[in-house]
Short mmCIF file of C-alpha atoms in Angstrom, two decimals:
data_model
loop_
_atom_site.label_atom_id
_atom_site.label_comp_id
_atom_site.label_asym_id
_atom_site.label_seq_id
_atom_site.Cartn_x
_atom_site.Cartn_y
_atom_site.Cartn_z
CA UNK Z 1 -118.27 -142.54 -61.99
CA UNK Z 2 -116.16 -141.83 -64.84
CA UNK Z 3 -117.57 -145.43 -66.16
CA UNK Z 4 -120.61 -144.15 -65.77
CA UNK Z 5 -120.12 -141.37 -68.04
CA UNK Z 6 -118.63 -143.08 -70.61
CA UNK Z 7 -121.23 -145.26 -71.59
CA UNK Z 8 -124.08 -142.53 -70.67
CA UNK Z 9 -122.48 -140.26 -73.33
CA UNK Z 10 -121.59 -142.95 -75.14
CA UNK Z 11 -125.37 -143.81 -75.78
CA UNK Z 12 -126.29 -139.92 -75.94
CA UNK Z 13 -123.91 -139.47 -79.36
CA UNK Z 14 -125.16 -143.12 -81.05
CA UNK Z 15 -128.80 -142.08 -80.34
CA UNK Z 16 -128.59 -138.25 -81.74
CA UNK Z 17 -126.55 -139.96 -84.48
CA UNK Z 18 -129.53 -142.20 -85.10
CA UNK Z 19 -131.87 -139.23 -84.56
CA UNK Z 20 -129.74 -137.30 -87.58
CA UNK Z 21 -130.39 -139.70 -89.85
CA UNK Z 22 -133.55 -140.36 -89.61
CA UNK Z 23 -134.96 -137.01 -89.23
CA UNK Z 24 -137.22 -135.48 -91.71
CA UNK Z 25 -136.07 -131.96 -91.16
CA UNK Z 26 -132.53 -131.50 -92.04
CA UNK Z 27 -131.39 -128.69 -90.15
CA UNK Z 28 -132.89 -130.78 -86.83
CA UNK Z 29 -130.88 -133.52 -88.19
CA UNK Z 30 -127.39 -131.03 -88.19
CA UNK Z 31 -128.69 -130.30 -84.71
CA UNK Z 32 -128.73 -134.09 -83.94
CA UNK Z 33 -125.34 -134.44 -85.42
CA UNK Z 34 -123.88 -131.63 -83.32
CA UNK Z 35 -124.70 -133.05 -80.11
CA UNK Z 36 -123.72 -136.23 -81.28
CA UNK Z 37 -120.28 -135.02 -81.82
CA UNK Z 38 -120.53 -132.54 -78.63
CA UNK Z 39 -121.05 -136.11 -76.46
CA UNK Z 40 -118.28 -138.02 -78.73
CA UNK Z 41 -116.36 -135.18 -77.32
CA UNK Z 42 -117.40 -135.64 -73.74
CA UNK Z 43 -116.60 -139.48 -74.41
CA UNK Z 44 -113.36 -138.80 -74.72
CA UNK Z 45 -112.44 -136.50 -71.61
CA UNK Z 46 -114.05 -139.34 -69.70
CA UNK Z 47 -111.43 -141.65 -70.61
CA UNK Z 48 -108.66 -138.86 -70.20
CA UNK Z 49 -108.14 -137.94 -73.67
CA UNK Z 50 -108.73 -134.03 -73.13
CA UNK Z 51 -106.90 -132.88 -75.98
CA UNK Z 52 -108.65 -135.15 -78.59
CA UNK Z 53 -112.34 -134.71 -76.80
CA UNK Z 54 -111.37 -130.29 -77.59
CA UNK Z 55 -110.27 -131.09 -81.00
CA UNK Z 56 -113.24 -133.30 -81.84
CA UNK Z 57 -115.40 -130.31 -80.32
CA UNK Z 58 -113.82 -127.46 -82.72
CA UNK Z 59 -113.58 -129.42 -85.98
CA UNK Z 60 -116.26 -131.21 -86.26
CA UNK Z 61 -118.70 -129.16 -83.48
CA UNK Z 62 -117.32 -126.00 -84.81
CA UNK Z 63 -115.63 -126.00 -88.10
CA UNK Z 64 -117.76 -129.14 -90.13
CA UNK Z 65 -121.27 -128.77 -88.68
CA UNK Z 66 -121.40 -124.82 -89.70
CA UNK Z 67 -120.57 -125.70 -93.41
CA UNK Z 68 -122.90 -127.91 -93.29
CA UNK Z 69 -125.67 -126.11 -91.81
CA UNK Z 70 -124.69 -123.28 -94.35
CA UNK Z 71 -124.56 -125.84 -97.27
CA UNK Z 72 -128.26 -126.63 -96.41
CA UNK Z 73 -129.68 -123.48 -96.19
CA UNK Z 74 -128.40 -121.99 -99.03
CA UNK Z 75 -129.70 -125.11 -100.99
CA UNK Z 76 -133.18 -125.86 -102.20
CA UNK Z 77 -133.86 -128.86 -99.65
CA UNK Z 78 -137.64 -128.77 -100.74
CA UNK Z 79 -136.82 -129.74 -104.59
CA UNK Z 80 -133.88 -132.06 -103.50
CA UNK Z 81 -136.55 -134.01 -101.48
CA UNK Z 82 -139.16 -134.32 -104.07
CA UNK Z 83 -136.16 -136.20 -106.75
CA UNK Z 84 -136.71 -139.69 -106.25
CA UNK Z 85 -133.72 -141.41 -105.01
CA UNK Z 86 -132.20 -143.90 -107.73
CA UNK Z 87 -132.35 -147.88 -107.15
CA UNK Z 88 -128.63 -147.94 -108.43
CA UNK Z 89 -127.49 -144.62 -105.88
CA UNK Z 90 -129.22 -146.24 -102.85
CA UNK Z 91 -127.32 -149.76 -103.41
CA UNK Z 92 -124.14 -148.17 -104.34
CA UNK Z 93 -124.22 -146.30 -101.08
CA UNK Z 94 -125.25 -149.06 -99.11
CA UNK Z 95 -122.63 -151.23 -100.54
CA UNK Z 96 -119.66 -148.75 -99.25
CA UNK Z 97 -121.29 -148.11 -96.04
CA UNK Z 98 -121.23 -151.71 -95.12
CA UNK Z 99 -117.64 -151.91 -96.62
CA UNK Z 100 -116.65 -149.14 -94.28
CA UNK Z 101 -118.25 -150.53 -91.39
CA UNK Z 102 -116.44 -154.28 -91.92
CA UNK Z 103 -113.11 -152.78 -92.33
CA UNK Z 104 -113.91 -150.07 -89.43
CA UNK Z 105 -114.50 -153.58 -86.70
CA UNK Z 106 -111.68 -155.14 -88.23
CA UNK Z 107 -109.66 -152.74 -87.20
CA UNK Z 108 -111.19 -152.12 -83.75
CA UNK Z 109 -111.45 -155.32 -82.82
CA UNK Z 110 -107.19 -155.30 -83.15
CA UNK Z 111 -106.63 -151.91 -81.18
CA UNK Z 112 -109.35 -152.86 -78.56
CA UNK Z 113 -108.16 -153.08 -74.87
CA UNK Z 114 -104.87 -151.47 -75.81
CA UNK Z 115 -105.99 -147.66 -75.60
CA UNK Z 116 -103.65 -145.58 -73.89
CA UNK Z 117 -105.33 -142.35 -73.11
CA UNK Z 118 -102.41 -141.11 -71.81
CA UNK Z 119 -100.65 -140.73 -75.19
CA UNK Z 120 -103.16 -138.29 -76.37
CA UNK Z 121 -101.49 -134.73 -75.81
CA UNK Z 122 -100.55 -132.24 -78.60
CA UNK Z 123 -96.85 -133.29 -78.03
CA UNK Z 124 -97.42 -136.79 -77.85
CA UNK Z 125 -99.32 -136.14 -80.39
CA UNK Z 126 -97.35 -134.12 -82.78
CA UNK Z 127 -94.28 -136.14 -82.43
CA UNK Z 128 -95.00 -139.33 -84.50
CA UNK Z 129 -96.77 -137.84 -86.78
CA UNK Z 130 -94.18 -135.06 -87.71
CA UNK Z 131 -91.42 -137.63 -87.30
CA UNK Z 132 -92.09 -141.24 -87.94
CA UNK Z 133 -95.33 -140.91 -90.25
CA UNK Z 134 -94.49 -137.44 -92.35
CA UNK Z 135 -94.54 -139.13 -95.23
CA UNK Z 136 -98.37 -140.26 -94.81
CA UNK Z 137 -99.11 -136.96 -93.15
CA UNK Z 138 -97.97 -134.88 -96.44
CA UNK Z 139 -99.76 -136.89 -98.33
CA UNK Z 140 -102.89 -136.54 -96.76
CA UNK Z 141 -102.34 -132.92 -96.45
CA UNK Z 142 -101.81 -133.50 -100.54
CA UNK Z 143 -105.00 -135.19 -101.21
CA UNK Z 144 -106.87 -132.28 -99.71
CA UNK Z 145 -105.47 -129.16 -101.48
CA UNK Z 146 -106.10 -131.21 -104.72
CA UNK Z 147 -109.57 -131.64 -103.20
CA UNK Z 148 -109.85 -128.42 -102.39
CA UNK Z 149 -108.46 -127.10 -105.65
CA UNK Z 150 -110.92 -129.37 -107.10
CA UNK Z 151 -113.99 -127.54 -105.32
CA UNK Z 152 -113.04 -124.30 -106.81
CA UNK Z 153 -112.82 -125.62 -110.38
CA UNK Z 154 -115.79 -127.09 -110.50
CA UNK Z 155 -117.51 -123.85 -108.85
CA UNK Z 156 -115.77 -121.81 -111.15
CA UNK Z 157 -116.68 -123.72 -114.53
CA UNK Z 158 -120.48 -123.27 -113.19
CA UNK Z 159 -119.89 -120.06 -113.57
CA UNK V 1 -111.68 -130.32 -54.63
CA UNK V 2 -113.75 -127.82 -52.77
CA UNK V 3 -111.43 -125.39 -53.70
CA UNK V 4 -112.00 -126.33 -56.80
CA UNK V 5 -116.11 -125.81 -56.47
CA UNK V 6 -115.63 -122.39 -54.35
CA UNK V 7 -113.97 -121.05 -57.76
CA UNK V 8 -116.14 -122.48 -60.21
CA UNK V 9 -119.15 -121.08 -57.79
CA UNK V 10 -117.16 -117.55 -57.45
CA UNK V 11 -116.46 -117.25 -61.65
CA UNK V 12 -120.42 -118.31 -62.38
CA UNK V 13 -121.23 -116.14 -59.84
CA UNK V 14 -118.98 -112.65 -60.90
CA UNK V 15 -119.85 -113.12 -64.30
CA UNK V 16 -123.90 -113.29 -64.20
CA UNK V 17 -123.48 -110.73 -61.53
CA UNK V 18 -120.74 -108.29 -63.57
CA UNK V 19 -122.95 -108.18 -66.78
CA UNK V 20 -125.81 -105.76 -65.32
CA UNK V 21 -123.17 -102.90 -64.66
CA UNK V 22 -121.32 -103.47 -67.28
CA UNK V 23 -124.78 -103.05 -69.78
CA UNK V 24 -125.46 -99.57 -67.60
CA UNK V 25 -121.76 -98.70 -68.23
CA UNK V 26 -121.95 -99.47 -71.63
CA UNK V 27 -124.46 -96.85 -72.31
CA UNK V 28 -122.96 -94.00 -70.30
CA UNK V 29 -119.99 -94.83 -71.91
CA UNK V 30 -121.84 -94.78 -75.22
CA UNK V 31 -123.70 -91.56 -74.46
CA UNK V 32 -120.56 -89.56 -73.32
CA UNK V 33 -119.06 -90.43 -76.12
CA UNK V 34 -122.02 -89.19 -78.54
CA UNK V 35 -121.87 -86.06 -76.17
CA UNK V 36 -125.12 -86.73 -74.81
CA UNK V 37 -125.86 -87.74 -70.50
CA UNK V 38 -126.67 -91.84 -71.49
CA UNK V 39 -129.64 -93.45 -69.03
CA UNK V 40 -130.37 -90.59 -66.58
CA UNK V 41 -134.00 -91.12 -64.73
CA UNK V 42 -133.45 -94.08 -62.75
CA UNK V 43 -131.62 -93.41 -60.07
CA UNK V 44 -128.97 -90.77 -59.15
CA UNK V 45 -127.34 -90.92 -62.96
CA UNK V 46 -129.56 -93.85 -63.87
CA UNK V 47 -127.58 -95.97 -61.83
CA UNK V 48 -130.16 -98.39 -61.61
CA UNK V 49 -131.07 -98.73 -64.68
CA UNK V 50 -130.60 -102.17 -65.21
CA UNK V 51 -132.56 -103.11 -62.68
CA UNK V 52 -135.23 -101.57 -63.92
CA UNK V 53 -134.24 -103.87 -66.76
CA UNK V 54 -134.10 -106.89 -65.07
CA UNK V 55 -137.28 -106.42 -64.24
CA UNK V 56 -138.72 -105.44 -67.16
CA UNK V 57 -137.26 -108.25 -69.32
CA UNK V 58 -138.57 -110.71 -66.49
CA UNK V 59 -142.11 -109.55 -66.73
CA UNK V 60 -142.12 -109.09 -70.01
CA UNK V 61 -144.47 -111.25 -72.23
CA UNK V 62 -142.82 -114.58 -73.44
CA UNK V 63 -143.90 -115.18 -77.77
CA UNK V 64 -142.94 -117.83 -79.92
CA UNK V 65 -143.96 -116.93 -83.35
CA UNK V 66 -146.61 -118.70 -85.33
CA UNK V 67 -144.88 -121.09 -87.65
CA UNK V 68 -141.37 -121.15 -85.35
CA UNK V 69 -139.29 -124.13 -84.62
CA UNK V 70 -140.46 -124.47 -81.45
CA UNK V 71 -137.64 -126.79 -80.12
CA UNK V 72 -134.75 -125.35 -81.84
CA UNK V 73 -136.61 -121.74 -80.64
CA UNK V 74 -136.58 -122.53 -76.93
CA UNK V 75 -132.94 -124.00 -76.93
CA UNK V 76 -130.96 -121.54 -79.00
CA UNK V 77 -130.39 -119.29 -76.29
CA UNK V 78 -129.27 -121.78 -73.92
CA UNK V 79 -126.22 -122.63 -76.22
CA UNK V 80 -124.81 -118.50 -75.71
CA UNK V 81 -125.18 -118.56 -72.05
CA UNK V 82 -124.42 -122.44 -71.74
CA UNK V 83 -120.74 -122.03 -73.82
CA UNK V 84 -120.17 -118.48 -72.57
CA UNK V 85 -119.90 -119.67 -68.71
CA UNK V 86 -117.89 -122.93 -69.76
CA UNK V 87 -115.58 -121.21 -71.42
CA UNK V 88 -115.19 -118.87 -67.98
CA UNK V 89 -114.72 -121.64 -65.91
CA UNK V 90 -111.58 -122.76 -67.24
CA UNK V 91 -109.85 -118.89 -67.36
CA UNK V 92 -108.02 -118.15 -64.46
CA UNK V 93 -108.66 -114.82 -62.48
CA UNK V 94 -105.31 -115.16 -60.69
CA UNK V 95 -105.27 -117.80 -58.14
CA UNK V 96 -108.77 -118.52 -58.73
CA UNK V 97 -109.25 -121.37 -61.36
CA UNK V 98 -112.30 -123.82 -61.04
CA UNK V 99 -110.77 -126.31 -63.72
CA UNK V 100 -107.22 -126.31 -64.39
CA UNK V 101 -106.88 -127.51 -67.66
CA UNK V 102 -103.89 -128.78 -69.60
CA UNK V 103 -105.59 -127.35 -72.69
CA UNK V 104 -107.11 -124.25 -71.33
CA UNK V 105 -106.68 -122.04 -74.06
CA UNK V 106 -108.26 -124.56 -76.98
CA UNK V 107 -111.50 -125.25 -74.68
CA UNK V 108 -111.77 -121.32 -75.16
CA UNK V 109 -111.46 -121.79 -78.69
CA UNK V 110 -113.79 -124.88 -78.67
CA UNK V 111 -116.64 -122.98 -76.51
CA UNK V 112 -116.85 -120.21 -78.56
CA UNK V 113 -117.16 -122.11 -81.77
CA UNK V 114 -120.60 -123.81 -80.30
CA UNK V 115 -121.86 -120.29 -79.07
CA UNK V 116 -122.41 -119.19 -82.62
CA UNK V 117 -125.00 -122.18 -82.89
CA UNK V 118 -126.99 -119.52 -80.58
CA UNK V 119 -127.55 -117.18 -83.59
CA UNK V 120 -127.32 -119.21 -85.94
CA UNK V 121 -130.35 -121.60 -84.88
CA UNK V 122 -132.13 -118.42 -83.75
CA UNK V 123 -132.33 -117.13 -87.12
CA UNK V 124 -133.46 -120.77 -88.74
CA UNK V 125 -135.93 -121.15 -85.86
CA UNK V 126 -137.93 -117.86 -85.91
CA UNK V 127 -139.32 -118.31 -89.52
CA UNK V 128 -138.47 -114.63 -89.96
CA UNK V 129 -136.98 -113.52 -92.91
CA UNK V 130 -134.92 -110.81 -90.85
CA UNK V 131 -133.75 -113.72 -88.71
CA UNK V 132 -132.96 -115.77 -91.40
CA UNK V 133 -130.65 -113.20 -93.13
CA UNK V 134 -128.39 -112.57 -89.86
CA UNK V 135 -128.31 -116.54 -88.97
CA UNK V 136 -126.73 -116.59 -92.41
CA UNK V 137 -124.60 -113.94 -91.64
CA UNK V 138 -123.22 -115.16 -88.39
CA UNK V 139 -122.32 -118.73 -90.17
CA UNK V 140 -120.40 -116.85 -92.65
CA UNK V 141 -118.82 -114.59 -90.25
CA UNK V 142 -117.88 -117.67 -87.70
CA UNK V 143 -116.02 -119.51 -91.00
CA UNK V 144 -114.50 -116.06 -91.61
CA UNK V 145 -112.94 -115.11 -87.97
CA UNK V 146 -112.29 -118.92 -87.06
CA UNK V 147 -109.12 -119.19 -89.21
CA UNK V 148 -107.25 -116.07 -88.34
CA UNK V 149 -107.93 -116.78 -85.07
CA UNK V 150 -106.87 -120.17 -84.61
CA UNK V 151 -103.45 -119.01 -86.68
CA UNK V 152 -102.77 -115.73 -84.42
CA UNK V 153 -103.16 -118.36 -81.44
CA UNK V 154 -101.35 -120.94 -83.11
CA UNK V 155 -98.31 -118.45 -83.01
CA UNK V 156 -98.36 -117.50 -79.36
CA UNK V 157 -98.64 -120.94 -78.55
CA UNK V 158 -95.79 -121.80 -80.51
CA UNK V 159 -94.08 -119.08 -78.30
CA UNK V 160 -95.07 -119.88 -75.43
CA UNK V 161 -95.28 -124.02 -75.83
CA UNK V 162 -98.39 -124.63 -73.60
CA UNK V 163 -102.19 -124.53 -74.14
CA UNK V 164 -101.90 -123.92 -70.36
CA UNK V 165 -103.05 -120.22 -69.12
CA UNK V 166 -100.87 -120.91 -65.95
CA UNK V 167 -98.22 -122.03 -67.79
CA UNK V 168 -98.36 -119.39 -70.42
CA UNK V 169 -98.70 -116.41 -67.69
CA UNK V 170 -95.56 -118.24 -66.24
CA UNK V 171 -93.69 -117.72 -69.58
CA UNK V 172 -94.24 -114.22 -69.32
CA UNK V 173 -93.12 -113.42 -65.92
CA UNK V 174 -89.75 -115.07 -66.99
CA UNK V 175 -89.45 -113.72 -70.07
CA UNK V 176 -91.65 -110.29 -70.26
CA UNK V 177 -95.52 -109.69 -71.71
CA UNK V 178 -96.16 -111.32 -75.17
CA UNK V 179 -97.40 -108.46 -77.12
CA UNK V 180 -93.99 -107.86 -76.84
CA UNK V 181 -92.78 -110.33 -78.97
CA UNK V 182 -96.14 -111.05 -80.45
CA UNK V 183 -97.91 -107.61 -81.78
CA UNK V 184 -99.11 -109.29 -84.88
CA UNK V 185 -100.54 -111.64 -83.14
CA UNK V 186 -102.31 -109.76 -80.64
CA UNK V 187 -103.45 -107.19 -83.22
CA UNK V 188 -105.45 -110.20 -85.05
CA UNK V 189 -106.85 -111.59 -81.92
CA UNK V 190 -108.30 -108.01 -81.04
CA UNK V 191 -110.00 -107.97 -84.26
CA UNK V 192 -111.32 -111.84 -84.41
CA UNK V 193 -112.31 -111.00 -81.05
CA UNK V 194 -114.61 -108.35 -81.76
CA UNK V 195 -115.66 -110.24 -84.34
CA UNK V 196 -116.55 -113.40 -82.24
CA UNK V 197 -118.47 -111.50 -80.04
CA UNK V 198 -120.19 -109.78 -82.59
CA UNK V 199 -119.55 -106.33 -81.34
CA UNK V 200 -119.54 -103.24 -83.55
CA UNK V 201 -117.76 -102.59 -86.32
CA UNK V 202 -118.61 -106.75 -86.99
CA UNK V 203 -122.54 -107.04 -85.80
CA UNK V 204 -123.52 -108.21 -88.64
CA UNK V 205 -125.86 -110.79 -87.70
CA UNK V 206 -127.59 -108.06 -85.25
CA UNK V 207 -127.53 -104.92 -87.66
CA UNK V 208 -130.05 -102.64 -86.58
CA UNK V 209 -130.26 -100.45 -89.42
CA UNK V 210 -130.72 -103.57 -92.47
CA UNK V 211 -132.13 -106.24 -90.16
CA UNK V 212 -134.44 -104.97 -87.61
CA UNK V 213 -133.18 -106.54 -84.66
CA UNK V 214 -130.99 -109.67 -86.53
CA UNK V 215 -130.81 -112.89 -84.69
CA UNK V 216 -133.10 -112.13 -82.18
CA UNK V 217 -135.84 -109.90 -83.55
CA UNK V 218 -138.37 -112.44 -82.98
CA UNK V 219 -137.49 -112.91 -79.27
CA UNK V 220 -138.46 -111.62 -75.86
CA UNK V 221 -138.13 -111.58 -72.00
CA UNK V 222 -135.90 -113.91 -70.51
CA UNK V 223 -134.72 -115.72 -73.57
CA UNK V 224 -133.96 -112.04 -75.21
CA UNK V 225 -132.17 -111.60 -71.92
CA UNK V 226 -130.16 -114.74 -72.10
CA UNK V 227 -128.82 -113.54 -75.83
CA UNK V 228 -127.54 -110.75 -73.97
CA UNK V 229 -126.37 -112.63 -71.08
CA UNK V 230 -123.82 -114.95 -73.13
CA UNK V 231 -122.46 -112.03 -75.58
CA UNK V 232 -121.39 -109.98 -72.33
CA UNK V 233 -120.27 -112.98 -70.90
CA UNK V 234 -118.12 -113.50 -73.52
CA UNK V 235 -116.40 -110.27 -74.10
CA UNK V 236 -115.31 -110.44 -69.98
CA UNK V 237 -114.03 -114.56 -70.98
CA UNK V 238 -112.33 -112.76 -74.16
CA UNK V 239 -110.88 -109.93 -72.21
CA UNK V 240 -109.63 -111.83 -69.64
CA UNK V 241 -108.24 -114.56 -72.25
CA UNK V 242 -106.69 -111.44 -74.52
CA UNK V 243 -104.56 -109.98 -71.29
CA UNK V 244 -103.41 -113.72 -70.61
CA UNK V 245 -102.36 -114.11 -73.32
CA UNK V 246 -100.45 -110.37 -74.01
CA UNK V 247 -100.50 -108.43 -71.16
CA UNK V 248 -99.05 -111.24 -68.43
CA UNK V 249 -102.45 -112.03 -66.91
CA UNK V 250 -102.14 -111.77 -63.47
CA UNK V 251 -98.15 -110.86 -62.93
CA UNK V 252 -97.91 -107.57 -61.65
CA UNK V 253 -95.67 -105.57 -58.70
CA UNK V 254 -96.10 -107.95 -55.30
CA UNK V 255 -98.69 -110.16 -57.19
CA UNK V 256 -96.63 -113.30 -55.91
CA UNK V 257 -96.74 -112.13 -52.55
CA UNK V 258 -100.16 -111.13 -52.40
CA UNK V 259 -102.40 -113.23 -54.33
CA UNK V 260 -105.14 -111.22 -54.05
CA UNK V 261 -103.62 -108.53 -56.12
CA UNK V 262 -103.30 -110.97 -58.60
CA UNK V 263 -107.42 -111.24 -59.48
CA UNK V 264 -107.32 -107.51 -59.09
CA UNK V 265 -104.41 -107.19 -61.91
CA UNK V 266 -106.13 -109.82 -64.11
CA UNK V 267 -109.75 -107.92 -64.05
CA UNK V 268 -108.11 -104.07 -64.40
CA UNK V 269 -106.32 -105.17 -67.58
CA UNK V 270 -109.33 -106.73 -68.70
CA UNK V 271 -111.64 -104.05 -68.29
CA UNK V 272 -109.44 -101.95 -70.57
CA UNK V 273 -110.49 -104.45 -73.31
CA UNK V 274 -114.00 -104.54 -71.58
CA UNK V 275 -113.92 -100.89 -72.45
CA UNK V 276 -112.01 -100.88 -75.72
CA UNK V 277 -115.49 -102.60 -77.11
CA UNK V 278 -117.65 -100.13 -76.26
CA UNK V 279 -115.42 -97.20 -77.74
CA UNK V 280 -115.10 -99.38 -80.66
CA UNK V 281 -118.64 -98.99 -80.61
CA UNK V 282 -118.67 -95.49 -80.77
CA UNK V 283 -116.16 -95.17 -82.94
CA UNK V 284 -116.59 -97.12 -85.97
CA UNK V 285 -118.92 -97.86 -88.55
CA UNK V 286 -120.28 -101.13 -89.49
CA UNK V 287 -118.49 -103.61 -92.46
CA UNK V 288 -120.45 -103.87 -95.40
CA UNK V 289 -120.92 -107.99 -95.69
CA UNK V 290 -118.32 -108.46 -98.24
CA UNK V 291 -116.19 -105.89 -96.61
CA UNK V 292 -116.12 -107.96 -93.76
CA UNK V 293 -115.35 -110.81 -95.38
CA UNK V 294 -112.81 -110.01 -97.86
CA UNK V 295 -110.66 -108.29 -95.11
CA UNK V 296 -110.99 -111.39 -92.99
CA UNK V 297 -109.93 -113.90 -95.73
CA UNK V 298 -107.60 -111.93 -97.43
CA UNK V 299 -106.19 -109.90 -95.13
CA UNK V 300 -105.97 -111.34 -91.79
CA UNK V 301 -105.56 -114.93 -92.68
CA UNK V 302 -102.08 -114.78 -95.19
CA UNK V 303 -100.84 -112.43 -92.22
CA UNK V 304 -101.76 -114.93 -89.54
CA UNK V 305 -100.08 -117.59 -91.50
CA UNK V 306 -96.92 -115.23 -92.40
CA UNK V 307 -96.49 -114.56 -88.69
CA UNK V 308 -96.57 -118.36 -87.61
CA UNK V 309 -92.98 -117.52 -88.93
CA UNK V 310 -91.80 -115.38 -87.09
CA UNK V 311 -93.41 -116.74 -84.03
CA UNK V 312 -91.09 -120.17 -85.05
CA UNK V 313 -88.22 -117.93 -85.29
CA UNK V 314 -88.53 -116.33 -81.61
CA UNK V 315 -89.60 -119.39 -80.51
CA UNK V 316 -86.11 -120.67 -81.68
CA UNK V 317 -84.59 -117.93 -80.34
CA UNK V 318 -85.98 -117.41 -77.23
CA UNK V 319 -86.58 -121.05 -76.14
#
């Protein structure tokens, strides 16, 4: 059963991912990308990871997909679609998303089979990374206040 | 198991069937208030007034506007209704709970950040200008209430250490109600509360007097209904979840004894808050926009933070 609903949500969140992509209309592609991460959630509580499935739900469900959707309707999407996408741009991006996607199987392939769902609660969570990885974990936490103070300066100077 | 279903069946149940009343209560309460009777002609004191409702909005005529997203139209309403009653079924009402859940109190969280995609996608959808304005509004409202929120939770559960309602209801028979040690906390929730569920003084995205009728000017009938359905849903989830969290849930005299005592604690104390929304309603005026915004992100989000610290010092203190 539980196999079951792995791979049926499992499909569900790679075909609305597909769908966001692809669709013309960009809030019905947000919509796609919700329910993709809604089921990525879902994929997760099947394989006992309840915590991570909720957090998945509120960050990037909640939190990422309403800036978004708020980012696009406050834009122009009409003018942004009639600018014709640049030869250079379009290779550029393809060139890191196939960069991504070699180093993301890499990686994969080495952690596959060893899951351990069970290690997947806030505490079990929490532990390592406030203990044995802080000093990664402040830098991270770094990088995105400088992003973030970033954002406003560049908002600002438009000003 | 069954048990298990028998609850589930019970909460789905009591909720669809509690928000009828509570509408008709809501306007007597309302009309007292204003010093004036409230519904009256149906009924011995209009007490069946939402049934006349019911049927109303059942017959009424169904219209998707010309020019509407017709798929994002038909499901937006699904997603207030559909979130509301998840986020129900993993509350416990004393000994009832349909899914115990290690982290109870973040599905809450989690369920009421994908209800907002009800208002949200109803204003995109309707191709209504109103609409559109108070879709807007709720996504800026949602990015304003979600921090303080998550803080002022963030500090009871450092408190408490659990995500567990059980657990955390246990903590307070042991060691006394949180508002106790937590009035900070408890006084953000209220508000982020009444903003999530987009009561007065914070209904911005439905404001009568700018917008028409907001989100859902364009709808009708059922799917009007089911709008209505998931916001009263949600302040009995959020009531119950408040009195949980600071008021001990369902402890009370002979509770352990007597179970049943128990569900009848848990829903008295939540009615209060059930209550506390409409008088909030009668009471106060709406927030300008940037009223309601400035307060949230400069008021109630430094104090959330500031009292994460002395949550960690009670927490340190108390154990």
């Amino acid at each position: 059963m539980k196999e079951i609903l792995f791979y049926l949500f499992g499909v569900i969140s790679a075909v609305l991912a597909l769908l966001s992509v692809t669709s013309k209309n960009v809030i019905k592609g947000g919509v796609a990308l919700l329910g993709s991460f809604i089921s990525l959630g879902a994929v997760y509580f099947t394989v006992g990871a309840e915590f991570v499935g909720i957090i998945q739900v509120i960050v990037y469900g909640g939190a990422i997909i309403v800036l978004y959707l708020f980012a696009l309707l406050t834009m122009d999407v009409k003018k942004i679609a009639e600018e014709k996408v640049r030869g250079s741009s379009a290779a550029a991006g393809a060139f890191l998303s196939i960069l991504l996607m070699i180093l993301l199987l890499l990686e994969a392939s080495k952690i596959a089979g060893k899951v351990k769902p069970a290690v997947s609660g806030a505490k079990e969570l929490a532990l390592p990374l406030f203990f044995k990885y802080l000093l990664p974990f402040e830098i991270v936490s770094i990088l995105l206040l400088v992003a973030t103070i970033g954002a406003v300066a560049i908002a600002r100077r438009e000003e | 198991m069954t048990e298990n279903f028998l609850s589930l069946l019970f909460i789905v149940v009591l909720m669809l069937v509690a928000v009828p009343p509570i509408t008709y209560l809501e306007r007597k309460v309302l009309g007292h208030m204003q010093q004036r009777p409230g519904p009256m002609v149906v009924g011995p004191h209009g007490i069946l007034q939402p049934i006349a409702d019911a049927v109303k909005l059942i017959f009424k005529e169904d219209v998707v506007p010309k020019g509407a997203d017709k798929f994002l139209f038909i499901i937006a309403p699904s997603f207030s209704v559909f979130a509301a009653l998840l986020a129900a079924s993993v509350v416990p009402i004393g000994f009832i709970n349909a899914v115990p859940m290690k982290s109870g109190l973040l599905f809450v969280m989690a369920m009421s950040a994908i209800s907002i995609y009800a208002l949200f996608l109803a204003g995109y959808s309707s191709n209504d200008k109103y609409s559109f304005l108070a879709g807007m509004r709720a996504a800026a409202q949602v990015l304003g209430f979600e921090l303080p929120m998550g803080f002022a939770l963030m500090a009871v559960v450092i408190l408490f250490g659990s995500f567990d309602f059980n657990e955390i209801i246990k903590w307070q028979q042991q060691h006394g109600w949180g508002i106790l040690y937590q009035p900070i906390a408890f006084l953000i929730f209220l508000v982020m509360m009444i903003a999530e569920i987009n009561r007065p003084p914070f209904d911005l995205p439905e404001g009568e007097s700018e917008l028409v009728g907001g989100f859902h000017t364009e709808y009708s009938g059922m799917r009007f209904a089911a709008f209505f359905f998931g916001e009263y849903i949600n302040i009995i989830v959020l009531s119950l979840v408040i009195t949980a969290l600071f008021f001990g849930g369902w402890s009370g005299p002979f509770a352990e004894k007597f179970p049943i005592l128990g569900v009848i604690y848990h829903l008295l104390k939540a009615s209060f808050f059930i209550f506390l929304a409409f008088w909030l309603r009668a009471t106060f005026p709406r927030y300008r926009f940037d009223q309601m915004l400035s307060i949230m992100w400069k008021v109630f989000l430094p104090l959330s933070i500031l009292n994460l610290l002395i949550a960690a010092g009670e927490a340190l203190l108390v154990g």
